[in-house]
Short mmCIF file of C-alpha atoms in Angstrom, two decimals:
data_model
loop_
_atom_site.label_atom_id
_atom_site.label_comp_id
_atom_site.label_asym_id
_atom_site.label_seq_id
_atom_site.Cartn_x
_atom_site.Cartn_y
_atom_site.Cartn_z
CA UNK A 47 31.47 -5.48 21.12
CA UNK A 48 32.79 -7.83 23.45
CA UNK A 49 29.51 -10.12 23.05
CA UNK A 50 30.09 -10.19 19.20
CA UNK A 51 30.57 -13.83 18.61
CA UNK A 52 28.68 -15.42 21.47
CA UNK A 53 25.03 -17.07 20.34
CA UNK A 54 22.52 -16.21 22.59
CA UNK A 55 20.09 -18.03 20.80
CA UNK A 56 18.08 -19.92 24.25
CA UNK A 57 18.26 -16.51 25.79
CA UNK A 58 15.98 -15.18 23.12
CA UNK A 59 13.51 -18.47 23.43
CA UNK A 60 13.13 -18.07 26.59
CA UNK A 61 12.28 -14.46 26.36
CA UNK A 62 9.44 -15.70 23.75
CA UNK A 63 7.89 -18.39 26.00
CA UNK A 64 8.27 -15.38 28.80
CA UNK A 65 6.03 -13.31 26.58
CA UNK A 66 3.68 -15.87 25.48
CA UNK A 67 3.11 -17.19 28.68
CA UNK A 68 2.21 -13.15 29.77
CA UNK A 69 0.10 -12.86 26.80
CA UNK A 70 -1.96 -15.68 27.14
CA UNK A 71 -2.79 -14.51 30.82
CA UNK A 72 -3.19 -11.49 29.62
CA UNK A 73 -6.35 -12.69 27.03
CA UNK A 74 -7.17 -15.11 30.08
CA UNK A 75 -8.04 -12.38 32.12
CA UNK A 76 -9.41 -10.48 29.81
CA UNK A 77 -12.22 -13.03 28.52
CA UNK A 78 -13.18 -14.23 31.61
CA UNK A 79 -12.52 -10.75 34.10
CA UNK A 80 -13.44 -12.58 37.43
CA UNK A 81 -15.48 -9.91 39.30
CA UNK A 82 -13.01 -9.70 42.35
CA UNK A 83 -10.17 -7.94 40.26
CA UNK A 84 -12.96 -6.50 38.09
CA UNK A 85 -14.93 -4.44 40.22
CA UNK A 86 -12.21 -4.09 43.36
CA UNK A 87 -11.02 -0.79 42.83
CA UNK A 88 -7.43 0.68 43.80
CA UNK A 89 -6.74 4.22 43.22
CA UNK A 90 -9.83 4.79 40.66
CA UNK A 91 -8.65 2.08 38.70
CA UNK A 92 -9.64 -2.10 38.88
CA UNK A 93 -7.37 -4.61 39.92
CA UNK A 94 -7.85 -6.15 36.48
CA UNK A 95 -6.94 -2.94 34.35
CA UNK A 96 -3.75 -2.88 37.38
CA UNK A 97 -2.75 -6.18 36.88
CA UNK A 98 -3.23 -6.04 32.68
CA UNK A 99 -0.73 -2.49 32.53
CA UNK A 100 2.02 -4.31 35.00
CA UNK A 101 1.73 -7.23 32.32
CA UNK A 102 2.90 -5.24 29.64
CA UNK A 103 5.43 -3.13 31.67
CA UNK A 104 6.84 -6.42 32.46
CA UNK A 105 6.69 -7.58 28.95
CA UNK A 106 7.99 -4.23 27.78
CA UNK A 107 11.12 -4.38 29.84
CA UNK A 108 11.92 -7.86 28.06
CA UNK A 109 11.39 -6.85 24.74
CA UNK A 110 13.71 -3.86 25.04
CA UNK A 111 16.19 -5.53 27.54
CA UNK A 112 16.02 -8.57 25.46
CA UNK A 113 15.59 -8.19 22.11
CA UNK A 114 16.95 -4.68 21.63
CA UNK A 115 19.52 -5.71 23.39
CA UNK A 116 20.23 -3.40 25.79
CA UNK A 117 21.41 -5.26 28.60
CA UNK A 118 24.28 -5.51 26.55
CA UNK A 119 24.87 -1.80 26.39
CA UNK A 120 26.73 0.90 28.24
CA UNK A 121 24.69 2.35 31.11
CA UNK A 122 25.23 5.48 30.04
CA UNK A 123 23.41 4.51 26.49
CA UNK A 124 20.79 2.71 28.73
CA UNK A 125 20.08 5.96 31.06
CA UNK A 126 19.29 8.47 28.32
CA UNK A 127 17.57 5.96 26.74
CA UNK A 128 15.02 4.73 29.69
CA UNK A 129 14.87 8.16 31.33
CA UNK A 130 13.53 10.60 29.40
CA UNK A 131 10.86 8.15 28.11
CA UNK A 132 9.94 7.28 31.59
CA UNK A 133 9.80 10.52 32.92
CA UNK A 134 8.07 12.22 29.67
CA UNK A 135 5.42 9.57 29.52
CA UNK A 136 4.68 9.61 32.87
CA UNK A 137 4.23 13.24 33.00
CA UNK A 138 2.09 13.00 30.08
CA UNK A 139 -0.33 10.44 31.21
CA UNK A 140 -0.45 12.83 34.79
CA UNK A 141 -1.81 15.60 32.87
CA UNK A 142 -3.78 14.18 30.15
CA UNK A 143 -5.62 11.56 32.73
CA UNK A 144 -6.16 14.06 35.16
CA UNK A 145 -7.60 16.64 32.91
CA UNK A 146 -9.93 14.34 31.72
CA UNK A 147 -11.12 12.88 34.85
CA UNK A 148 -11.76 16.26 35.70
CA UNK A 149 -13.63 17.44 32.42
CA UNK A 150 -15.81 14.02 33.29
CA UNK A 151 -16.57 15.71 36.27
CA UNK A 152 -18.15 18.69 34.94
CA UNK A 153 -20.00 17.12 32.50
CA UNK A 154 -21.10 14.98 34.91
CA UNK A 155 -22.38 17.60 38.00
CA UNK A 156 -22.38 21.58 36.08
CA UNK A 157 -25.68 22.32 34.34
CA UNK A 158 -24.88 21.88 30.47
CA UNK A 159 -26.61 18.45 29.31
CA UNK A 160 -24.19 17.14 26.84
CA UNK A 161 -25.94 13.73 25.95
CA UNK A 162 -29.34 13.44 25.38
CA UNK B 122 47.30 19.18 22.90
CA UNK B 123 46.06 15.57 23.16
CA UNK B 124 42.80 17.06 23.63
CA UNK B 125 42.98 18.27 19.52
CA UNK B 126 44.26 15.16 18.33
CA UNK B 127 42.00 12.53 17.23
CA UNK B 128 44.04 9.33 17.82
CA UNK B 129 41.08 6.72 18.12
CA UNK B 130 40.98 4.71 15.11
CA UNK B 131 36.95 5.05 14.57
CA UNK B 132 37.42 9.07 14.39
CA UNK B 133 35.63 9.55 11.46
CA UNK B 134 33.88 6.23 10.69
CA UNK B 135 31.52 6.52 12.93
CA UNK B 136 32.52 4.21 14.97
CA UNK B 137 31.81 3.61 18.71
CA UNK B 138 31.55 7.22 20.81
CA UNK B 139 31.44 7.32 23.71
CA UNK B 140 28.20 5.61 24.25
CA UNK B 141 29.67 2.07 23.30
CA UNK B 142 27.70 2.26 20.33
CA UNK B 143 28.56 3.13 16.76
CA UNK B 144 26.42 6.41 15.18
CA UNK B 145 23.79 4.60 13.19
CA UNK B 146 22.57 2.75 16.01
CA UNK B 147 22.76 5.73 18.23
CA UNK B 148 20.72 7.61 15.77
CA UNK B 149 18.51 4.46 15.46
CA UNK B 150 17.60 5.01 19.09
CA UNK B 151 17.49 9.04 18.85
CA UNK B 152 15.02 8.31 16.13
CA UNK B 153 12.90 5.58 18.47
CA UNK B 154 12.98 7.53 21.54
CA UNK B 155 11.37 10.91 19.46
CA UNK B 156 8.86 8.03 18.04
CA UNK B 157 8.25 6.36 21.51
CA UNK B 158 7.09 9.91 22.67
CA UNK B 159 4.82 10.02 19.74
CA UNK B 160 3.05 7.20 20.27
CA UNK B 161 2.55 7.38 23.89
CA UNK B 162 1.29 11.28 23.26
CA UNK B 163 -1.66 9.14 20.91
CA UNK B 164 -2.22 6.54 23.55
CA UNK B 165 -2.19 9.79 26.21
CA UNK B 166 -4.97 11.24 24.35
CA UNK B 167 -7.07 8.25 24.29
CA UNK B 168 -6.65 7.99 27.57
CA UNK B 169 -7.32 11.53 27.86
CA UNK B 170 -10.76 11.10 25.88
CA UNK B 171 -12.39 7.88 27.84
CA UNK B 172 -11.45 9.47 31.24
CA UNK B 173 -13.65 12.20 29.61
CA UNK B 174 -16.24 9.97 28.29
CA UNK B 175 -15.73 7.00 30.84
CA UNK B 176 -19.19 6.52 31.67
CA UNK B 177 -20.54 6.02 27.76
CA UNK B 178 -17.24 4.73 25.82
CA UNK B 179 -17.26 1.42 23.79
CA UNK B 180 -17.01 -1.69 25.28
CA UNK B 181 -13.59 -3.68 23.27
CA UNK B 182 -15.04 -7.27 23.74
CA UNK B 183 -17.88 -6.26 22.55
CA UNK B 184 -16.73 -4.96 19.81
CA UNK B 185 -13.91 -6.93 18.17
CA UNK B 186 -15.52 -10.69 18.48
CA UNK B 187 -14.50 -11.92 15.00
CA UNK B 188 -12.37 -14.96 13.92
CA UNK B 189 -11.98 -16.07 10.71
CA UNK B 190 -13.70 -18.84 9.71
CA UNK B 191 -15.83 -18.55 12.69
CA UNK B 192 -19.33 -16.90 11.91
CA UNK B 193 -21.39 -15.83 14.39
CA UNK B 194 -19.58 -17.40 17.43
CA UNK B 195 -18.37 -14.23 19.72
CA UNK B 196 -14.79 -14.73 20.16
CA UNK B 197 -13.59 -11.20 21.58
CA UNK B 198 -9.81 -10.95 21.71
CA UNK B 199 -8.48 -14.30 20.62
CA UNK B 200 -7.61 -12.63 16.63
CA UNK B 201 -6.11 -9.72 18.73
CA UNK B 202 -4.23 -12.01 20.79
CA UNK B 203 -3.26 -14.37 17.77
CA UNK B 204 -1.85 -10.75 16.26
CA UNK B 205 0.11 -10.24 19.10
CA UNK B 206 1.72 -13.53 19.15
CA UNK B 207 2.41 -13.59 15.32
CA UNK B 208 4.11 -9.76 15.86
CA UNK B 209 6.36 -11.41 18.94
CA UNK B 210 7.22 -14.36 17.06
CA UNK B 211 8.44 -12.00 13.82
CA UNK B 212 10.69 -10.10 16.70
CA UNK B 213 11.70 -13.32 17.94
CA UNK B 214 12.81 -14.70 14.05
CA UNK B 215 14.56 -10.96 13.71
CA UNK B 216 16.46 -11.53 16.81
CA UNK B 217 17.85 -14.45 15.62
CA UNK B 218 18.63 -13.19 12.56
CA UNK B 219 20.63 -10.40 14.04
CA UNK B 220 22.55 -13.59 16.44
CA UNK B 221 23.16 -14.86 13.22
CA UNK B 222 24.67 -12.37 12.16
CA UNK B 223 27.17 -11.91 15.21
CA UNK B 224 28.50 -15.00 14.02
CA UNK B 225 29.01 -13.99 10.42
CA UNK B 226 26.52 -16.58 9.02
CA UNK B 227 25.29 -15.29 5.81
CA UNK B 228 22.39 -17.78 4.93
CA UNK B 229 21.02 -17.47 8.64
CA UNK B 230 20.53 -14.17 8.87
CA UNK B 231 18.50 -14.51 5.28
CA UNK B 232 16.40 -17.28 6.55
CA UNK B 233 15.61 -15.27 9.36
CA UNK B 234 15.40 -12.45 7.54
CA UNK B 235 12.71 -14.20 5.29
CA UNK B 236 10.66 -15.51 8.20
CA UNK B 237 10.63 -12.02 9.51
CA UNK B 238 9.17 -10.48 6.59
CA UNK B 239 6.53 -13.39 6.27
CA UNK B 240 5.59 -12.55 9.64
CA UNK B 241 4.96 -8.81 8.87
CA UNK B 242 3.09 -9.15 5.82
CA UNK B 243 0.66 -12.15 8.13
CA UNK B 244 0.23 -9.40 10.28
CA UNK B 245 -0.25 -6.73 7.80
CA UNK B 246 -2.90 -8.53 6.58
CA UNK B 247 -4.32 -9.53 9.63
CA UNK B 248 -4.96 -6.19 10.59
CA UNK B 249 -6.50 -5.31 7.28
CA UNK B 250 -8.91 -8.04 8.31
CA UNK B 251 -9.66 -6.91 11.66
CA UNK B 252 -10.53 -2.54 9.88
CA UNK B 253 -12.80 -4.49 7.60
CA UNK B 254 -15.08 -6.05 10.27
CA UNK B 255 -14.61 -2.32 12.23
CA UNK B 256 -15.95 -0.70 9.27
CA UNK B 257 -18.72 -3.05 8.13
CA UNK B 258 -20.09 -3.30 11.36
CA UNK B 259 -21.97 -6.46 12.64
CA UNK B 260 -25.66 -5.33 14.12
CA UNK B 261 -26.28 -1.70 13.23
CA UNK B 262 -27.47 1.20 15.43
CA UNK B 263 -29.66 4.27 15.69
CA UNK B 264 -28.40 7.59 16.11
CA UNK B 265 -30.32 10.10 17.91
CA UNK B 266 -30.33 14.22 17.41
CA UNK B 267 -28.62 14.44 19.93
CA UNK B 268 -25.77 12.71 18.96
CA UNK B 269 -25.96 9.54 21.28
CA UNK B 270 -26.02 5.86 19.37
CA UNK B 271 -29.29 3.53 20.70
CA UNK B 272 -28.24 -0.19 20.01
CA UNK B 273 -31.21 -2.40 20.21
CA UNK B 274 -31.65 -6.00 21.93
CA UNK B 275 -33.65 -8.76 22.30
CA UNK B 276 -35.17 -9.81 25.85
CA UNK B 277 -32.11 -12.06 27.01
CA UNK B 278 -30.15 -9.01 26.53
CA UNK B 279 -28.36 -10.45 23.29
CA UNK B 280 -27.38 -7.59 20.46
CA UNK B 281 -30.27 -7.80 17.27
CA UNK B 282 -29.10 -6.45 14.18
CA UNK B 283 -31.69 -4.15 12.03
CA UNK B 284 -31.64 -6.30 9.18
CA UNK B 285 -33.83 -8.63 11.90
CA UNK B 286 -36.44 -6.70 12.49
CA UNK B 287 -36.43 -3.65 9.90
CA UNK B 288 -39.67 -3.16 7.54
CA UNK B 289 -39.64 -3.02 4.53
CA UNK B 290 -41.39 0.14 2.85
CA UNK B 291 -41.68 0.82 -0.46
CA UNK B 292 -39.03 3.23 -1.31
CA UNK B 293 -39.32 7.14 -2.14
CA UNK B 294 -35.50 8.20 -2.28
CA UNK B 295 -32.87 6.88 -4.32
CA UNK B 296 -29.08 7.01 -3.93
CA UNK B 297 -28.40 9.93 -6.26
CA UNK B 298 -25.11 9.02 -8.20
CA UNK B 299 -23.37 11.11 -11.42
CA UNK B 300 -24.43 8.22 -13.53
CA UNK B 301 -28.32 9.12 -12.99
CA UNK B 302 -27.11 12.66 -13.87
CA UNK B 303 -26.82 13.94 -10.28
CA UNK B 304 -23.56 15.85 -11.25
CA UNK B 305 -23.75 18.68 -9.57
CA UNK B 306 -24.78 17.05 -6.14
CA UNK B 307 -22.59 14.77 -4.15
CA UNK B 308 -23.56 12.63 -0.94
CA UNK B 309 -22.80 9.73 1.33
CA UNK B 310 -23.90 6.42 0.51
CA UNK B 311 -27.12 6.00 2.03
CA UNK B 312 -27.80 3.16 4.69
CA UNK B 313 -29.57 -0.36 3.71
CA UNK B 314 -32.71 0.86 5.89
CA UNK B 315 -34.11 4.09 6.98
CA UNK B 316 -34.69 6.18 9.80
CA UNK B 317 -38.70 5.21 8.92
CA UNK B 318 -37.95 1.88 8.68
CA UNK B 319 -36.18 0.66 11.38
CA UNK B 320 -39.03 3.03 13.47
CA UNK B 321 -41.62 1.24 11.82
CA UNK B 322 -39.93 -2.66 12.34
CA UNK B 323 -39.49 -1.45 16.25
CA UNK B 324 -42.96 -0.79 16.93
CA UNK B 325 -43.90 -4.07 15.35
CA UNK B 326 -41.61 -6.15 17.52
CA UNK B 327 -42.53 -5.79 21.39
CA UNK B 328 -39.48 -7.86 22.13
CA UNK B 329 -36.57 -5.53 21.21
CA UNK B 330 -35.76 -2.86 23.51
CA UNK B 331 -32.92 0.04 23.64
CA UNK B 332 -29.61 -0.57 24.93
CA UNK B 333 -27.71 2.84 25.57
CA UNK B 334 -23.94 3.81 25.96
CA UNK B 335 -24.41 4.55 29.44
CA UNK B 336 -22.43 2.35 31.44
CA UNK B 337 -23.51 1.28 34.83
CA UNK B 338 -21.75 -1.39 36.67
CA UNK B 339 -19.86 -2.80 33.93
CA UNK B 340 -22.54 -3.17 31.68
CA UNK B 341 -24.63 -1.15 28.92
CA UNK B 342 -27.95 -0.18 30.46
CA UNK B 343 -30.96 -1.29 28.38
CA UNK B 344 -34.04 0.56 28.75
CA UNK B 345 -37.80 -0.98 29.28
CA UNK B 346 -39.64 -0.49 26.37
CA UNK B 347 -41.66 2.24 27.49
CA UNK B 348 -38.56 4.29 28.06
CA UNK B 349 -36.85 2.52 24.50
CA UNK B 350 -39.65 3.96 22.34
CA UNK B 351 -39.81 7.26 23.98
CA UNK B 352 -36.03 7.51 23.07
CA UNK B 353 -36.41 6.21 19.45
CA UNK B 354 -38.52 9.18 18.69
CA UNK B 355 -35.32 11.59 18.54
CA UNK B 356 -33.69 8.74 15.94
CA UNK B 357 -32.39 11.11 13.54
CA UNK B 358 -29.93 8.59 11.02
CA UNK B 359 -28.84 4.81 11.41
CA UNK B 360 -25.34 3.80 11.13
CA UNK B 361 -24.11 0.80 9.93
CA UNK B 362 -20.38 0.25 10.78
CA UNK B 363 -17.74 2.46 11.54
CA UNK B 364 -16.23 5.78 9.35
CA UNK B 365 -14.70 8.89 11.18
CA UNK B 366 -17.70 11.35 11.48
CA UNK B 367 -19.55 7.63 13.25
CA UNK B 368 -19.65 4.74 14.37
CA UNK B 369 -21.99 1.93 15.59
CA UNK B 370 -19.77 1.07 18.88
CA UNK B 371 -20.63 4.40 20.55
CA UNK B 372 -18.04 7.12 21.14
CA UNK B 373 -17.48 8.87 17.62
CA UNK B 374 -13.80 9.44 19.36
CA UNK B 375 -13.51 5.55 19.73
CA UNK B 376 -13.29 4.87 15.53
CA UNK B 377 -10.96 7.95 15.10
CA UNK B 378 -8.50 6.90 17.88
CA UNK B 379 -8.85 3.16 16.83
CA UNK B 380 -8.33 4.12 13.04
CA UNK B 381 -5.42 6.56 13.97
CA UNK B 382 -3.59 4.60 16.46
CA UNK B 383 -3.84 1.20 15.05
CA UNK B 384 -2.89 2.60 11.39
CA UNK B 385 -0.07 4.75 12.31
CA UNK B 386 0.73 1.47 13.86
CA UNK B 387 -0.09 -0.53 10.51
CA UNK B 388 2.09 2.03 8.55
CA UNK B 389 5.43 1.84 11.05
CA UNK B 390 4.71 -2.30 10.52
CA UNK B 391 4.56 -1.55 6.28
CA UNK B 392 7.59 0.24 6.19
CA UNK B 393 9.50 -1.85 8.69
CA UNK B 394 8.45 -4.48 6.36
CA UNK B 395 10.05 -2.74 3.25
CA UNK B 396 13.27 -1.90 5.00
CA UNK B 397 13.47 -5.08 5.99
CA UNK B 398 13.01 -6.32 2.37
CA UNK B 399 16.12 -4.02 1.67
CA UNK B 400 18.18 -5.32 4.02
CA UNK B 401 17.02 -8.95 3.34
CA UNK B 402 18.39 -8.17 -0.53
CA UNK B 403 21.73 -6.91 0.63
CA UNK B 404 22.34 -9.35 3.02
CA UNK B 405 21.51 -12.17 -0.23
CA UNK B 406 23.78 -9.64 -2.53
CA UNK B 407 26.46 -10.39 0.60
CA UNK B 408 26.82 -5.93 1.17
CA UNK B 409 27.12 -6.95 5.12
CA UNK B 410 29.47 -9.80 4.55
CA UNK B 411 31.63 -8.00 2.71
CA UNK B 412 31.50 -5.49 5.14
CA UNK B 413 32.92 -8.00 7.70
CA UNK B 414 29.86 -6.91 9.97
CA UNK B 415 25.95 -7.27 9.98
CA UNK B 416 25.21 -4.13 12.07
CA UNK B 417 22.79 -2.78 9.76
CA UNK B 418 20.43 -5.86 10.49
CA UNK B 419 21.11 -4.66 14.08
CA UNK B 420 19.92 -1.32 13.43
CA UNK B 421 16.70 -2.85 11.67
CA UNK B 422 16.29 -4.95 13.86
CA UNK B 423 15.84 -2.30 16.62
CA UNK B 424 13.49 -0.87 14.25
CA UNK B 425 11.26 -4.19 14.12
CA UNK B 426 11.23 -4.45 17.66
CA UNK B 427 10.55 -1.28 18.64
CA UNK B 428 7.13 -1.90 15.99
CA UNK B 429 6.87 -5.14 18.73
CA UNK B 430 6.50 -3.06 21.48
CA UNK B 431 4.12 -0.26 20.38
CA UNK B 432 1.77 -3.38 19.40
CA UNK B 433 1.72 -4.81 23.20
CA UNK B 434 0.84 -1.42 24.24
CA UNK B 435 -1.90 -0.84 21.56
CA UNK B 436 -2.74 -3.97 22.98
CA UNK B 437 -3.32 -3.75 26.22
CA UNK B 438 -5.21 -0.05 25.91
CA UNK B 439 -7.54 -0.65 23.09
CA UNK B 440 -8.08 -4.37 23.37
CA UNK B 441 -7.45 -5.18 27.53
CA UNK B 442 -8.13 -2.13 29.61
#
């Protein structure tokens, strides 16, 4: 703990302006969702929706680098950390999106009416 | 033989391996990794479910416009977004409580402590707040045999609730409760109007038409009223609110996910809370400063922000997306 008696007290404020600032874009966006992000499509998915998921990546990556600290922490600790999340979830939303993009599809085009 | 002999002087303290950190923060994050996955496998299957349904799921704004003190006046996602801040600021107030700490300062790292726990009980009850609106519902809605909810509007488009424009009939059913000697039957609480009523107050007022969950270019389509009262003959039972069999908003899957995710959520936030409260005692008793270090309001802390970040990501995919 080389860090141990250091105070990295404006650090941490500026971390929480960081995230308010991203948050109150974030609700900006959302309440008034101009139309050119909102119905601009990039890979099946609006600009908006694009923009509002990078948001929270990027607030994400502060909260954990940040405030869990672990900037300060071995890479090692870091990798096996970041990794398997990143891969697992990744992998998960692949599947689980695709499937039910594709189970839209049937509803949508075979010959079973579902909602009526 | 060095290999066998265990000269570092943390051998069997658990001290740190060779990670750089000591085992009860390791197993902090072992335990918030396994919980990360668990969370994004809920928020994989809500995904999963409106790619399914994308065409008829619940619009958010729409749907959480409440602020206290504010009634009637649609303000979608300002409470959500005061939540969020009030959850960053508690991680913000923990973080300093765990700098504190670094530098051995006992009655910091309680006053942080404190604010901390303040800030988790706000939004504790915040959220308590925000389930009561889900469930009581604001406007009301029709739900057809087939399973599909009809909403109704006026001609600008703006939601009507049915307590504007239900009749009133005379009554011929009563809730049947034990008290009235019902004891062998049990039922659900029955809705302020019924099916008949609500059918009866439509065909009165020409004004109100259907709005369905079919989404077309952003927005709900409403039906003429032709095609509205040719729907409204399959209405089968009216909803009021949200429970998990349905809801008012749409989707039945929408009030399951949003009562799943966003309690599981609630219940990591009341048990941080009450570990917190733990530490928060020891650290007034002075365990940690006898102890010479405040790790363990490290390893809570971790905790608390790890709470932090599952809330911007509930966030973003209930309340944003």
């Amino acid at each position: 703990m080389a860090h141990a008696h250091e105070s990295n007290t404006k650090r941490i404020w500026f971390v929480f302006g960081l995230l308010s600032v991203i948050t109150i874009i974030e609700v900006a966006f959302g309440i008034v969702r101009p139309d050119f992000l909102f119905k601009t499509d990039f890979l099946k998915m609006n600009l908006l929706n694009w923009l509002f998921i990078i948001l929270t990546i990027v607030k994400a990556y502060y909260i954990v680098w940040a405030f869990m600290h672990l900037e300060g922490e071995k890479k090692s600790l870091r990798t096996s950390i970041v990794a398997p999340l990143v891969f697992l979830i990744l992998y998960l939303c692949f599947i689980l999106l695709i499937e039910g993009d594709y189970i839209y599809d049937i509803f949508k085009t075979g010959t079973i009416k579902w909602n009526f | 033989m060095e290999a066998t002999v265990t000269s570092h002087e943390h051998a069997l303290d658990g001290g740190p391996g060779p990670m750089g950190g000591t085992y009860g923060k390791l197993m902090m994050w072992f335990f918030i990794v396994s919980d990360a996955l668990t969370f994004s496998a809920f928020l994989a299957a809500y995904g999963f479910s409106r790619f399914k349904f994308v065409e008829t799921w619940p619009i958010a704004d729409e749907v959480f416009t409440h602020f206290p003190f504010l009634h009637g006046v649609e303000a979608p996602m300002y409470y959500v977004a005061l939540m969020t801040f009030i959850l960053i600021f508690s991680s913000v107030t923990m973080v300093l409580a765990v700098d504190a700490g670094h530098q051995l300062n006992k009655g910091k790292v309680a006053f942080y402590m404190l604010l901390t726990i303040v800030g988790g009980l706000i939004f504790l009850g915040s959220q308590a707040w925000e389930w009561k609106n889900f469930i009581k519902g604001e406007f009301g809605a029709i739900e057809t045999k087939g399973g599909s909810i009809l909403q109704f509007v006026d001609k600008e488009g703006e939601r009507v609730a049915l307590a504007d424009f239900a009749a009133h009939l005379p009554k011929e059913r009563e809730q049947l409760t034990k008290s009235k000697a019902f004891w062998f039957i049990s039922e659900d609480p029955l809705p302020t109007y019924s099916v008949e009523e609500v059918m009866e107050g439509f065909k009165n007022h020409p004004d109100i038409l259907v709005r369905t969950e079919q989404i077309v270019d952003k927005h709900k389509v409403v039906l003429s009223r032709e095609e509205s009262l040719k729907r409204m003959a399959s209405a089968h039972y009216v909803v009021e609110g949200a429970n998990l069999i349905r809801n008012e908003y749409g989707q039945k899957l929408f009030a399951n996910f949003f009562f799943f995710i966003t309690g599981f959520h609630g219940f990591h936030v009341f048990t941080g809370v009450l570990i917190n409260i733990i530490i928060f005692f020891n650290v007034l008793l002075g365990t940690y400063e006898k102890r010479g270090s405040y790790e363990m309001v490290e390893k809570v802390g971790l905790y608390w922000h790890f709470v932090d970040l599952v809330w911007v990501f509930v966030f973003t995919f209930f309340y944003l997306v």
